[in-house]
Amino acid sequence: MKKALITGVTGQDGAYLAEFLLAKGYEVHGIKRRSSLFNTARIDHIYEDPHNPQPKFILHYGDLTDSSSLIHIVQKVQPDEIYNLGAQSHVQVSFEQPEYTADADALGPLRLLEAIRILGLEKKTKFYQASSSELYGLVRESPQHEETPFYPRSPYAVAKMYAYWIVVNYREAYGIYACNGILFNHESPFRGETFVTRKITRGLARIKVGLQTSLFLGNLDAKRDWGHARDYVEMQWLMLQQDTPRDFVIATGKQYSVREFVKRCAELLDLELSWQGSGSEEKALDPFGSVVVAVDPRYFRPTEVDTLLGDASKAREELGWTPTTSFDELVREMVEADLKAAQRDALVRRHGFDAYNVRET
Ligand code: NDP
Ligand code: GDR
């Protein structure tokens, strides 16, 4: 039975990948961070009681900023495959916490690669690095592919650029089977609530049921190539099943703006919106003239990535990989999940209980 170790197992991709690998018969180990509240909501459905005689899903406390914890875990698990999905993954937050972002996102992968070397696992342990389309940043070629030059536009992207190259270097220098998946944006109902897609689906669903009145967003003109996380984790696994380690772009090849994402969600929720103004003045009003969506410049980034569009031909041709979920299906799945959650919260509130503040109202 193969053993996999996933960093970032409590995150969106970690949850989908853990489920995927368990279904393939792997023994799956995940690294979670110590937190004062439970932080395992995304993996509760696959959680196994550690008292089970032979658990297939095992969690370990650790942190990408703490090499000794990483070395201990890698030594104990002796994984066949490591998937490094852990990161401070929010681009805007990286402008506020640049040093921590570099520590976790750039030095984190270095620490894991060093753990492989220190423990003499170069020939045994394969390594996947969660690289990002943010590497392309200020794009000068569209669509972007494996040979497109990088121009990172945030502390997050600069940290991920170090990670990308240290993976290439350890592959060439020490013969470690290590590769980069250059993944374009991928979303799901598990997406963190502060990324734009989830912020929109959750916000509009709550507006629909009367739990909030408006939603504030930043740059509505930004364009992204949005896929489904469930499709993309399969690719992460496929990349480690090849004869030789290589880097691949993973994308849908289709692009939409943030404004188009809002419009699609509004249609699905039957919210009628009319748009007024432009730039930081832009608003979307309902038929009664109330503001539903408004631009708030606080969500503008010091340096923005205006447009990303991926060309995943190499993955299609060499790995036989194609995404299966369309943009419309992705948006629908997210809207439906958030509408259900909003309806549940509204019901709870109607019955006199504020689920968010957990107190009688
Ligand atoms: P999430 O933000 O949902 O998950 C990040 C995970 O990393 C969480 O489990 C988080 O733990 C963990 N983590 C954060 N800091 C540390 C740390 N210092 N030590 C250990 N674990 C840590 O991200 P996604 O699942 O969306 O993305 C997975 C990876 O792919 C990330 O590296 C991201 O940068 C990259 N990526 C994502 C893309 C996307 O569109 N989703 C596209 C391209 C790349 P906790 O739950 O405790 O916060
Ligand atoms: P991104 O995702 O920066 O592409 O990084 P995010 O959803 O945060 O932003 C996408 C675009 O939407 C614009 N935007 C807003 N973004 C947020 N978060 N909140 C808003 O209110 C808002 N309004 C407009 C942004 O300016 C941006 O242009 C994600 C992360 O998952 C990274 O970890 C990953 O590497 C990349 O995708 C690929």
mmCIF file of C-alpha atoms and ligand atoms in Angstrom, residues 7-16 31-35 39-40 42 62-66 70 84-90 100 103-105 108 111 128-134 156 160 181-187 190-192 195 225-227 229 232 236 250, ligand 1:
data_model
loop_
_atom_site.group_PDB
_atom_site.id
_atom_site.type_symbol
_atom_site.label_atom_id
_atom_site.label_comp_id
_atom_site.label_asym_id
_atom_site.label_seq_id
_atom_site.Cartn_x
_atom_site.Cartn_y
_atom_site.Cartn_z
ATOM 1 C CA THR A 7 0.743 19.383 3.741
ATOM 2 C CA GLY A 8 -2.237 21.748 3.761
ATOM 3 C CA VAL A 9 -4.602 18.793 4.222
ATOM 4 C CA THR A 10 -7.157 21.041 5.970
ATOM 5 C CA GLY A 11 -7.342 23.355 2.930
ATOM 6 C CA GLN A 12 -9.515 23.147 -0.187
ATOM 7 C CA ASP A 13 -7.147 21.053 -2.332
ATOM 8 C CA GLY A 14 -5.881 19.008 0.607
ATOM 9 C CA ALA A 15 -9.400 17.827 1.379
ATOM 10 C CA TYR A 16 -10.144 16.810 -2.224
ATOM 11 C CA ILE A 31 -0.089 17.748 8.381
ATOM 12 C CA LYS A 32 -2.341 20.145 10.235
ATOM 13 C CA ARG A 33 -1.477 23.230 12.205
ATOM 14 C CA ARG A 34 -2.279 23.697 15.849
ATOM 15 C CA SER A 35 -5.232 26.070 16.148
ATOM 16 C CA ASN A 39 -9.751 23.614 11.728
ATOM 17 C CA THR A 40 -10.697 20.285 10.135
ATOM 18 C CA ARG A 42 -13.205 20.177 5.217
ATOM 19 C CA GLY A 62 3.335 20.313 12.100
ATOM 20 C CA ASP A 63 4.100 23.578 10.360
ATOM 21 C CA LEU A 64 5.930 24.507 7.187
ATOM 22 C CA THR A 65 7.903 27.097 9.163
ATOM 23 C CA ASP A 66 9.198 24.432 11.577
ATOM 24 C CA LEU A 70 8.701 18.264 9.161
ATOM 25 C CA ASN A 84 3.134 20.165 -0.650
ATOM 26 C CA LEU A 85 -0.183 22.015 -0.760
ATOM 27 C CA GLY A 86 0.294 24.005 2.449
ATOM 28 C CA ALA A 87 0.807 27.739 2.036
ATOM 29 C CA GLN A 88 -0.280 31.201 3.085
ATOM 30 C CA SER A 89 -2.310 31.168 -0.105
ATOM 31 C CA HIS A 90 -4.029 34.567 -0.137
ATOM 32 C CA TYR A 100 5.612 35.043 6.955
ATOM 33 C CA ASP A 103 8.804 31.647 5.260
ATOM 34 C CA ALA A 104 5.884 29.273 4.668
ATOM 35 C CA ASP A 105 5.614 29.392 0.863
ATOM 36 C CA GLY A 108 8.528 25.550 3.488
ATOM 37 C CA ARG A 111 12.557 22.411 4.288
ATOM 38 C CA TYR A 128 4.718 17.554 -5.746
ATOM 39 C CA GLN A 129 4.862 21.346 -5.363
ATOM 40 C CA ALA A 130 1.706 23.474 -5.609
ATOM 41 C CA SER A 131 2.988 26.108 -8.018
ATOM 42 C CA SER A 132 0.718 28.821 -9.294
ATOM 43 C CA SER A 133 -0.374 30.793 -12.343
ATOM 44 C CA GLU A 134 0.437 33.845 -10.182
ATOM 45 C CA TYR A 156 3.003 35.479 -2.524
ATOM 46 C CA LYS A 160 6.107 30.710 -5.046
ATOM 47 C CA GLY A 181 2.006 21.752 -11.066
ATOM 48 C CA ILE A 182 1.443 25.292 -12.322
ATOM 49 C CA LEU A 183 -2.220 25.440 -11.475
ATOM 50 C CA PHE A 184 -4.543 28.214 -12.563
ATOM 51 C CA ASN A 185 -7.332 29.265 -10.179
ATOM 52 C CA HIS A 186 -9.524 26.411 -9.047
ATOM 53 C CA GLU A 187 -12.564 26.718 -6.882
ATOM 54 C CA PHE A 190 -14.689 24.184 -0.165
ATOM 55 C CA ARG A 191 -12.996 27.385 -1.365
ATOM 56 C CA GLY A 192 -11.935 29.768 1.435
ATOM 57 C CA PHE A 195 -11.282 34.338 -2.260
ATOM 58 C CA ASP A 225 -9.188 30.958 -15.796
ATOM 59 C CA TRP A 226 -11.371 29.204 -13.191
ATOM 60 C CA GLY A 227 -11.544 25.396 -12.924
ATOM 61 C CA ALA A 229 -10.542 21.778 -7.517
ATOM 62 C CA TYR A 232 -7.247 19.528 -10.533
ATOM 63 C CA GLN A 236 -1.537 16.432 -8.986
ATOM 64 C CA ILE A 250 -3.218 22.965 -15.460
HETATM 65 P P1 NDP B 1 -6.057 26.862 1.116
HETATM 66 O O1 NDP B 1 -5.750 28.240 1.575
HETATM 67 O O2 NDP B 1 -7.466 26.391 1.077
HETATM 68 O O3 NDP B 1 -5.249 25.814 2.030
HETATM 69 C C1 NDP B 1 -3.949 26.095 2.480
HETATM 70 C C2 NDP B 1 -3.558 25.018 3.475
HETATM 71 O O4 NDP B 1 -2.241 25.298 3.931
HETATM 72 C C3 NDP B 1 -4.448 24.954 4.719
HETATM 73 O O5 NDP B 1 -4.561 23.607 5.114
HETATM 74 C C4 NDP B 1 -3.632 25.714 5.744
HETATM 75 O O6 NDP B 1 -3.901 25.356 7.078
HETATM 76 C C5 NDP B 1 -2.234 25.257 5.347
HETATM 77 N N1 NDP B 1 -1.170 26.109 5.861
HETATM 78 C C6 NDP B 1 -1.083 27.458 5.811
HETATM 79 N N2 NDP B 1 0.061 27.874 6.387
HETATM 80 C C7 NDP B 1 0.706 26.760 6.815
HETATM 81 C C8 NDP B 1 1.899 26.523 7.521
HETATM 82 N N3 NDP B 1 2.700 27.526 7.896
HETATM 83 N N4 NDP B 1 2.256 25.256 7.825
HETATM 84 C C9 NDP B 1 1.444 24.216 7.456
HETATM 85 N N5 NDP B 1 0.281 24.365 6.797
HETATM 86 C C10 NDP B 1 -0.078 25.636 6.482
HETATM 87 O O7 NDP B 1 -5.360 26.692 -0.327
HETATM 88 P P2 NDP B 1 -5.798 25.789 -1.563
HETATM 89 O O8 NDP B 1 -6.182 24.453 -1.073
HETATM 90 O O9 NDP B 1 -6.704 26.565 -2.431
HETATM 91 O O10 NDP B 1 -4.418 25.688 -2.352
HETATM 92 C C11 NDP B 1 -3.485 24.639 -2.112
HETATM 93 C C12 NDP B 1 -2.118 25.066 -2.597
HETATM 94 O O11 NDP B 1 -2.157 25.345 -3.982
HETATM 95 C C13 NDP B 1 -1.560 26.315 -1.939
HETATM 96 O O12 NDP B 1 -0.163 26.134 -1.823
HETATM 97 C C14 NDP B 1 -1.859 27.415 -2.929
HETATM 98 O O13 NDP B 1 -0.940 28.468 -2.785
HETATM 99 C C15 NDP B 1 -1.695 26.665 -4.229
HETATM 100 N N6 NDP B 1 -2.478 27.123 -5.356
HETATM 101 C C16 NDP B 1 -3.834 27.246 -5.226
HETATM 102 C C17 NDP B 1 -4.594 27.585 -6.315
HETATM 103 C C18 NDP B 1 -6.085 27.745 -6.224
HETATM 104 O O14 NDP B 1 -6.662 28.345 -7.139
HETATM 105 N N7 NDP B 1 -6.733 27.200 -5.215
HETATM 106 C C19 NDP B 1 -3.966 27.815 -7.656
HETATM 107 C C20 NDP B 1 -2.541 27.611 -7.651
HETATM 108 C C21 NDP B 1 -1.836 27.282 -6.551
HETATM 109 P P3 NDP B 1 -5.151 26.004 7.905
HETATM 110 O O15 NDP B 1 -6.371 25.244 7.453
HETATM 111 O O16 NDP B 1 -4.770 25.740 9.308
HETATM 112 O O17 NDP B 1 -5.196 27.453 7.535
#
